[in-house]
PDB file of C-alpha atoms and ligand atoms in Angstrom:
ATOM      1  CA  VAL A   5       0.000   0.000   0.000  1.00  0.00           C
ATOM      2  CA  PRO A   6       1.611   3.273  -1.075  1.00  0.00           C
ATOM      3  CA  VAL A   7       2.188   5.845   1.681  1.00  0.00           C
ATOM      4  CA  ALA A   8       3.565   9.380   1.393  1.00  0.00           C
ATOM      5  CA  VAL A   9       5.336  10.943   4.386  1.00  0.00           C
ATOM      6  CA  LEU A  10       5.512  14.684   5.152  1.00  0.00           C
ATOM      7  CA  ALA A  11       8.419  15.853   7.321  1.00  0.00           C
ATOM      8  CA  SER A  12      10.346  18.998   8.288  1.00  0.00           C
ATOM      9  CA  GLY A  13      12.829  17.890  10.920  1.00  0.00           C
ATOM     10  CA  THR A  14      15.451  15.361  11.839  1.00  0.00           C
ATOM     11  CA  GLY A  15      13.490  12.502  10.338  1.00  0.00           C
ATOM     12  CA  SER A  16      13.501  10.100  13.273  1.00  0.00           C
ATOM     13  CA  LEU A  17       9.863   9.207  12.665  1.00  0.00           C
ATOM     14  CA  LEU A  18      10.470   9.010   8.907  1.00  0.00           C
ATOM     15  CA  THR A  19      13.331   6.590   9.543  1.00  0.00           C
ATOM     16  CA  ALA A  20      11.054   4.343  11.590  1.00  0.00           C
ATOM     17  CA  LEU A  21       8.500   4.308   8.754  1.00  0.00           C
ATOM     18  CA  LEU A  22      11.176   3.613   6.126  1.00  0.00           C
ATOM     19  CA  ASP A  23      12.619   0.764   8.218  1.00  0.00           C
ATOM     20  CA  ALA A  24       9.162  -0.780   8.617  1.00  0.00           C
ATOM     21  CA  ALA A  25       8.398  -0.361   4.898  1.00  0.00           C
ATOM     22  CA  GLU A  26      11.620  -2.183   3.994  1.00  0.00           C
ATOM     23  CA  ALA A  27      10.895  -5.175   6.227  1.00  0.00           C
ATOM     24  CA  ASP A  28       9.967  -8.347   4.346  1.00  0.00           C
ATOM     25  CA  SER A  29       6.510  -8.461   5.877  1.00  0.00           C
ATOM     26  CA  ALA A  30       5.881  -4.771   5.192  1.00  0.00           C
ATOM     27  CA  ALA A  31       2.210  -3.842   4.770  1.00  0.00           C
ATOM     28  CA  PHE A  32       3.086  -0.511   3.152  1.00  0.00           C
ATOM     29  CA  ASP A  33       5.806   1.190   1.163  1.00  0.00           C
ATOM     30  CA  VAL A  34       6.877   4.821   1.298  1.00  0.00           C
ATOM     31  CA  VAL A  35       6.521   6.173  -2.242  1.00  0.00           C
ATOM     32  CA  ALA A  36       7.509   9.785  -1.573  1.00  0.00           C
ATOM     33  CA  VAL A  37       8.662  12.136   1.166  1.00  0.00           C
ATOM     34  CA  ALA A  38       7.469  15.740   1.000  1.00  0.00           C
ATOM     35  CA  VAL A  39       9.267  18.456   2.941  1.00  0.00           C
ATOM     36  CA  ASP A  40       8.676  22.183   3.288  1.00  0.00           C
ATOM     37  CA  ARG A  41      12.335  22.998   3.871  1.00  0.00           C
ATOM     38  CA  ASP A  42      15.830  21.597   3.559  1.00  0.00           C
ATOM     39  CA  CYS A  43      16.049  19.179   6.481  1.00  0.00           C
ATOM     40  CA  ARG A  44      17.697  15.974   7.647  1.00  0.00           C
ATOM     41  CA  ALA A  45      14.521  14.068   6.769  1.00  0.00           C
ATOM     42  CA  ALA A  46      14.911  15.050   3.093  1.00  0.00           C
ATOM     43  CA  GLU A  47      18.551  13.923   3.112  1.00  0.00           C
ATOM     44  CA  LEU A  48      17.642  10.595   4.728  1.00  0.00           C
ATOM     45  CA  ALA A  49      14.926   9.930   2.147  1.00  0.00           C
ATOM     46  CA  ALA A  50      17.242  10.786  -0.751  1.00  0.00           C
ATOM     47  CA  GLN A  51      19.968   8.528   0.685  1.00  0.00           C
ATOM     48  CA  ARG A  52      17.458   5.664   0.728  1.00  0.00           C
ATOM     49  CA  GLY A  53      16.308   6.271  -2.835  1.00  0.00           C
ATOM     50  CA  ILE A  54      12.886   7.641  -1.946  1.00  0.00           C
ATOM     51  CA  ALA A  55      11.454  10.404  -4.150  1.00  0.00           C
ATOM     52  CA  VAL A  56      11.659  13.752  -2.335  1.00  0.00           C
ATOM     53  CA  ILE A  57       9.181  16.565  -2.927  1.00  0.00           C
ATOM     54  CA  THR A  58      10.471  19.932  -1.682  1.00  0.00           C
ATOM     55  CA  CYS A  59       7.619  22.422  -1.496  1.00  0.00           C
ATOM     56  CA  ARG A  60       8.695  25.625   0.264  1.00  0.00           C
ATOM     57  CA  LEU A  61       6.017  28.125   1.249  1.00  0.00           C
ATOM     58  CA  GLY A  62       8.400  30.944   0.283  1.00  0.00           C
ATOM     59  CA  ASP A  63       8.538  29.736  -3.312  1.00  0.00           C
ATOM     60  CA  TYR A  64       4.821  30.532  -3.788  1.00  0.00           C
ATOM     61  CA  PRO A  65       2.899  33.809  -3.911  1.00  0.00           C
ATOM     62  CA  ASP A  66       0.629  32.731  -1.076  1.00  0.00           C
ATOM     63  CA  ARG A  67      -0.369  29.821   1.143  1.00  0.00           C
ATOM     64  CA  GLY A  68      -3.167  28.737  -1.218  1.00  0.00           C
ATOM     65  CA  ALA A  69      -0.715  28.282  -4.102  1.00  0.00           C
ATOM     66  CA  TRP A  70       1.631  26.358  -1.816  1.00  0.00           C
ATOM     67  CA  ASP A  71      -1.237  24.152  -0.642  1.00  0.00           C
ATOM     68  CA  ARG A  72      -2.254  23.326  -4.231  1.00  0.00           C
ATOM     69  CA  ALA A  73       1.338  22.654  -5.295  1.00  0.00           C
ATOM     70  CA  LEU A  74       1.991  20.327  -2.344  1.00  0.00           C
ATOM     71  CA  THR A  75      -1.292  18.540  -3.081  1.00  0.00           C
ATOM     72  CA  GLU A  76      -0.568  18.032  -6.779  1.00  0.00           C
ATOM     73  CA  GLN A  77       3.040  16.931  -6.221  1.00  0.00           C
ATOM     74  CA  THR A  78       1.998  14.463  -3.520  1.00  0.00           C
ATOM     75  CA  ALA A  79      -1.008  13.178  -5.517  1.00  0.00           C
ATOM     76  CA  ALA A  80       1.322  12.394  -8.428  1.00  0.00           C
ATOM     77  CA  PHE A  81       2.573   9.434  -6.341  1.00  0.00           C
ATOM     78  CA  ALA A  82      -1.001   8.201  -5.730  1.00  0.00           C
ATOM     79  CA  PRO A  83      -0.527   7.448  -2.011  1.00  0.00           C
ATOM     80  CA  GLU A  84      -3.395   5.678  -0.226  1.00  0.00           C
ATOM     81  CA  TRP A  85      -2.306   7.209   3.093  1.00  0.00           C
ATOM     82  CA  VAL A  86      -0.304  10.265   4.066  1.00  0.00           C
ATOM     83  CA  ALA A  87       1.632  10.348   7.347  1.00  0.00           C
ATOM     84  CA  THR A  88       2.887  13.639   8.758  1.00  0.00           C
ATOM     85  CA  ALA A  89       6.016  12.911  10.773  1.00  0.00           C
ATOM     86  CA  GLY A  90       7.157  16.155  12.301  1.00  0.00           C
ATOM     87  CA  PHE A  91       5.756  18.261   9.461  1.00  0.00           C
ATOM     88  CA  MET A  92       5.719  21.802  10.788  1.00  0.00           C
ATOM     89  CA  LYS A  93       3.027  23.306   8.560  1.00  0.00           C
ATOM     90  CA  ILE A  94      -0.757  23.313   8.847  1.00  0.00           C
ATOM     91  CA  LEU A  95      -2.126  21.419   5.841  1.00  0.00           C
ATOM     92  CA  GLY A  96      -4.431  23.528   3.666  1.00  0.00           C
ATOM     93  CA  PRO A  97      -7.942  22.854   2.326  1.00  0.00           C
ATOM     94  CA  ALA A  98      -6.722  21.580  -1.072  1.00  0.00           C
ATOM     95  CA  PHE A  99      -4.583  18.922   0.591  1.00  0.00           C
ATOM     96  CA  LEU A 100      -7.243  17.925   3.128  1.00  0.00           C
ATOM     97  CA  ASP A 101      -9.916  17.698   0.390  1.00  0.00           C
ATOM     98  CA  ARG A 102      -7.739  15.552  -1.849  1.00  0.00           C
ATOM     99  CA  PHE A 103      -6.645  13.225   0.985  1.00  0.00           C
ATOM    100  CA  ALA A 104      -9.739  13.543   3.186  1.00  0.00           C
ATOM    101  CA  GLY A 105      -9.694  11.028   6.005  1.00  0.00           C
ATOM    102  CA  ARG A 106      -6.390   9.578   4.791  1.00  0.00           C
ATOM    103  CA  VAL A 107      -3.883  11.823   6.608  1.00  0.00           C
ATOM    104  CA  VAL A 108      -2.486  10.588   9.923  1.00  0.00           C
ATOM    105  CA  ASN A 109      -0.353  12.663  12.279  1.00  0.00           C
ATOM    106  CA  SER A 110       1.853  11.902  15.243  1.00  0.00           C
ATOM    107  CA  HIS A 111       1.819  14.470  18.053  1.00  0.00           C
ATOM    108  CA  PRO A 112       4.185  14.276  21.061  1.00  0.00           C
ATOM    109  CA  ALA A 113       1.531  14.813  23.766  1.00  0.00           C
ATOM    110  CA  LEU A 114      -1.727  13.171  24.948  1.00  0.00           C
ATOM    111  CA  LEU A 115      -4.260  15.211  22.933  1.00  0.00           C
ATOM    112  CA  PRO A 116      -6.407  17.142  23.553  1.00  0.00           C
ATOM    113  CA  ALA A 117      -3.766  18.281  26.037  1.00  0.00           C
ATOM    114  CA  PHE A 118      -0.926  20.415  24.710  1.00  0.00           C
ATOM    115  CA  PRO A 119      -1.699  20.736  20.980  1.00  0.00           C
ATOM    116  CA  GLY A 120       0.524  22.816  18.697  1.00  0.00           C
ATOM    117  CA  ALA A 121       4.190  23.067  17.910  1.00  0.00           C
ATOM    118  CA  HIS A 122       5.470  23.004  21.516  1.00  0.00           C
ATOM    119  CA  GLY A 123       3.533  20.118  23.053  1.00  0.00           C
ATOM    120  CA  VAL A 124       6.551  18.676  24.875  1.00  0.00           C
ATOM    121  CA  ALA A 125       7.710  21.988  26.372  1.00  0.00           C
ATOM    122  CA  ASP A 126       4.126  22.910  27.314  1.00  0.00           C
ATOM    123  CA  ALA A 127       3.579  19.606  29.152  1.00  0.00           C
ATOM    124  CA  LEU A 128       6.879  20.005  31.005  1.00  0.00           C
ATOM    125  CA  ALA A 129       6.095  23.615  31.928  1.00  0.00           C
ATOM    126  CA  TYR A 130       2.634  22.653  33.159  1.00  0.00           C
ATOM    127  CA  GLY A 131       4.151  20.085  35.505  1.00  0.00           C
ATOM    128  CA  VAL A 132       2.218  17.005  34.349  1.00  0.00           C
ATOM    129  CA  LYS A 133       3.508  13.662  35.664  1.00  0.00           C
ATOM    130  CA  VAL A 134       2.401  11.756  32.564  1.00  0.00           C
ATOM    131  CA  THR A 135       2.432  12.919  28.964  1.00  0.00           C
ATOM    132  CA  GLY A 136       2.869  10.780  25.851  1.00  0.00           C
ATOM    133  CA  THR A 137       2.140  10.566  22.162  1.00  0.00           C
ATOM    134  CA  THR A 138      -1.010  10.606  20.068  1.00  0.00           C
ATOM    135  CA  VAL A 139      -1.594   9.334  16.541  1.00  0.00           C
ATOM    136  CA  HIS A 140      -4.713  10.882  15.017  1.00  0.00           C
ATOM    137  CA  LEU A 141      -6.447  11.547  11.713  1.00  0.00           C
ATOM    138  CA  VAL A 142      -5.810  15.087  10.512  1.00  0.00           C
ATOM    139  CA  ASP A 143      -8.790  17.397  10.086  1.00  0.00           C
ATOM    140  CA  GLY A 144      -8.898  21.150   9.407  1.00  0.00           C
ATOM    141  CA  GLY A 145      -7.792  22.056  12.941  1.00  0.00           C
ATOM    142  CA  VAL A 146      -4.412  21.926  14.681  1.00  0.00           C
ATOM    143  CA  ASP A 147      -3.996  18.458  16.233  1.00  0.00           C
ATOM    144  CA  THR A 148      -7.795  18.123  16.553  1.00  0.00           C
ATOM    145  CA  GLY A 149      -8.737  15.129  14.378  1.00  0.00           C
ATOM    146  CA  PRO A 150     -10.168  11.787  15.590  1.00  0.00           C
ATOM    147  CA  ILE A 151      -7.702   9.942  17.830  1.00  0.00           C
ATOM    148  CA  LEU A 152      -6.486   6.518  16.652  1.00  0.00           C
ATOM    149  CA  ALA A 153      -3.931   5.547  19.327  1.00  0.00           C
ATOM    150  CA  GLN A 154      -2.055   6.915  22.321  1.00  0.00           C
ATOM    151  CA  THR A 155       0.897   5.819  24.468  1.00  0.00           C
ATOM    152  CA  PRO A 156       1.696   7.347  27.886  1.00  0.00           C
ATOM    153  CA  VAL A 157       5.196   8.478  28.807  1.00  0.00           C
ATOM    154  CA  ALA A 158       6.120   9.331  32.421  1.00  0.00           C
ATOM    155  CA  VAL A 159       7.773  12.688  33.039  1.00  0.00           C
ATOM    156  CA  GLU A 160      10.932  12.365  35.176  1.00  0.00           C
ATOM    157  CA  PRO A 161      11.780  15.046  37.776  1.00  0.00           C
ATOM    158  CA  ASP A 162      15.027  15.986  36.008  1.00  0.00           C
ATOM    159  CA  ASP A 163      13.587  15.934  32.493  1.00  0.00           C
ATOM    160  CA  THR A 164      14.442  18.680  30.057  1.00  0.00           C
ATOM    161  CA  GLU A 165      12.453  19.281  26.854  1.00  0.00           C
ATOM    162  CA  GLU A 166      15.147  17.347  24.989  1.00  0.00           C
ATOM    163  CA  THR A 167      15.286  14.302  27.272  1.00  0.00           C
ATOM    164  CA  LEU A 168      11.508  14.082  27.494  1.00  0.00           C
ATOM    165  CA  HIS A 169      11.024  14.548  23.736  1.00  0.00           C
ATOM    166  CA  GLU A 170      13.620  11.871  23.017  1.00  0.00           C
ATOM    167  CA  ARG A 171      11.778   9.390  25.257  1.00  0.00           C
ATOM    168  CA  ILE A 172       8.492  10.330  23.599  1.00  0.00           C
ATOM    169  CA  LYS A 173      10.021   9.849  20.152  1.00  0.00           C
ATOM    170  CA  GLN A 174      11.036   6.330  21.140  1.00  0.00           C
ATOM    171  CA  VAL A 175       7.398   5.337  21.655  1.00  0.00           C
ATOM    172  CA  GLU A 176       6.175   7.517  18.775  1.00  0.00           C
ATOM    173  CA  ARG A 177       8.278   5.555  16.311  1.00  0.00           C
ATOM    174  CA  VAL A 178       6.575   2.326  17.385  1.00  0.00           C
ATOM    175  CA  LEU A 179       3.043   3.739  17.612  1.00  0.00           C
ATOM    176  CA  LEU A 180       3.097   5.594  14.262  1.00  0.00           C
ATOM    177  CA  THR A 181       4.526   2.570  12.471  1.00  0.00           C
ATOM    178  CA  ASP A 182       1.973   0.236  14.055  1.00  0.00           C
ATOM    179  CA  VAL A 183      -0.912   2.555  13.167  1.00  0.00           C
ATOM    180  CA  VAL A 184       0.218   3.060   9.546  1.00  0.00           C
ATOM    181  CA  THR A 185       0.549  -0.728   9.229  1.00  0.00           C
ATOM    182  CA  ALA A 186      -2.932  -1.225  10.708  1.00  0.00           C
ATOM    183  CA  LEU A 187      -4.464   1.433   8.447  1.00  0.00           C
ATOM    184  CA  ALA A 188      -2.783  -0.089   5.396  1.00  0.00           C
ATOM    185  CA  THR A 189      -4.129  -3.556   6.202  1.00  0.00           C
ATOM    186  CA  ARG A 190      -7.481  -2.853   7.909  1.00  0.00           C
ATOM    187  CA  GLY A 191      -8.444   0.748   7.189  1.00  0.00           C
ATOM    188  CA  VAL A 192     -10.393   2.836   9.683  1.00  0.00           C
ATOM    189  CA  VAL A 193     -14.027   3.396  10.620  1.00  0.00           C
ATOM    190  CA  THR A 194     -14.907   6.904  11.800  1.00  0.00           C
ATOM    191  CA  ASP A 195     -18.101   8.068  13.466  1.00  0.00           C
ATOM    192  CA  GLY A 196     -17.914  11.796  14.142  1.00  0.00           C
ATOM    193  CA  ARG A 197     -15.060  12.300  16.594  1.00  0.00           C
ATOM    194  CA  LYS A 198     -14.588   8.573  17.102  1.00  0.00           C
ATOM    195  CA  ALA A 199     -12.172   6.552  14.958  1.00  0.00           C
ATOM    196  CA  GLN A 200     -11.641   2.822  15.208  1.00  0.00           C
ATOM    197  CA  ILE A 201      -9.310   0.514  13.282  1.00  0.00           C
ATOM    198  CA  PRO A 202     -11.280  -2.751  12.807  1.00  0.00           C
TER     199      PRO A 202
HETATM  200  C1  GRF B  18       7.999  14.300  16.561  1.00  0.00           C
HETATM  201  O1  GRF B  18       8.005  14.263  17.969  1.00  0.00           O
HETATM  202  C2  GRF B  18       6.627  14.655  16.072  1.00  0.00           C
HETATM  203  O2  GRF B  18       5.573  14.124  16.843  1.00  0.00           O
HETATM  204  C3  GRF B  18       6.660  16.161  16.218  1.00  0.00           C
HETATM  205  O3  GRF B  18       7.935  16.525  15.740  1.00  0.00           O
HETATM  206  C4  GRF B  18       8.831  15.450  16.027  1.00  0.00           C
HETATM  207  C5  GRF B  18       9.469  15.060  14.720  1.00  0.00           C
HETATM  208  O4  GRF B  18      10.673  14.498  15.002  1.00  0.00           O
HETATM  209  N1  GRF B  18       5.606  16.784  15.463  1.00  0.00           N
HETATM  210  P1  GRF B  18      11.567  14.002  13.743  1.00  0.00           P
HETATM  211  O5  GRF B  18      11.745  15.205  12.832  1.00  0.00           O
HETATM  212  O6  GRF B  18      10.799  12.902  13.074  1.00  0.00           O
HETATM  213  O7  GRF B  18      12.845  13.542  14.387  1.00  0.00           O
END
């Protein structure tokens, strides 16, 4: 089952997806990686022979043009699912229409707590004892789509944003890969806010 991955960062989640896709029993293969900037994730994909789409917001007159370009370039690879793995842009209406219900995101906090780009730092600053990771379907909001899976991660007294995020990434890699595999093989049933993988 063809999957496209969107990334902007160091590519640790992308690497987990690529490793799973290359396993003999793989349920999915990564057909393209789309990035919005030059980043380690783009380099990793290129090194592993995966097509890289670079779609920078600054190369377009406005966000709508960028949204349409990213949509068309991603659609050219005909992915059945799109996984955002540390993609630091809000997907636009063109993308969400074209891939409605087929975009899955990994967020490093237990949504609905601590949405947005600083979920790890916000959880640490709030003083929670347990945070974690959430894999959810992407809708028009920021980290607001139906939740598919979550894993808790304890916060240690001496945690910094880096140490906590690294521990969260360790479970994220497993959860995102498991969910993409499950979606590829069993799909998903949604009922309003509720999503269930059969
Ligand atoms: C992950 O924690 C992801 O949930 C968040 O950004 C991080 C991406 O890390 N949105 P990487 O770029 O895959 O290493």
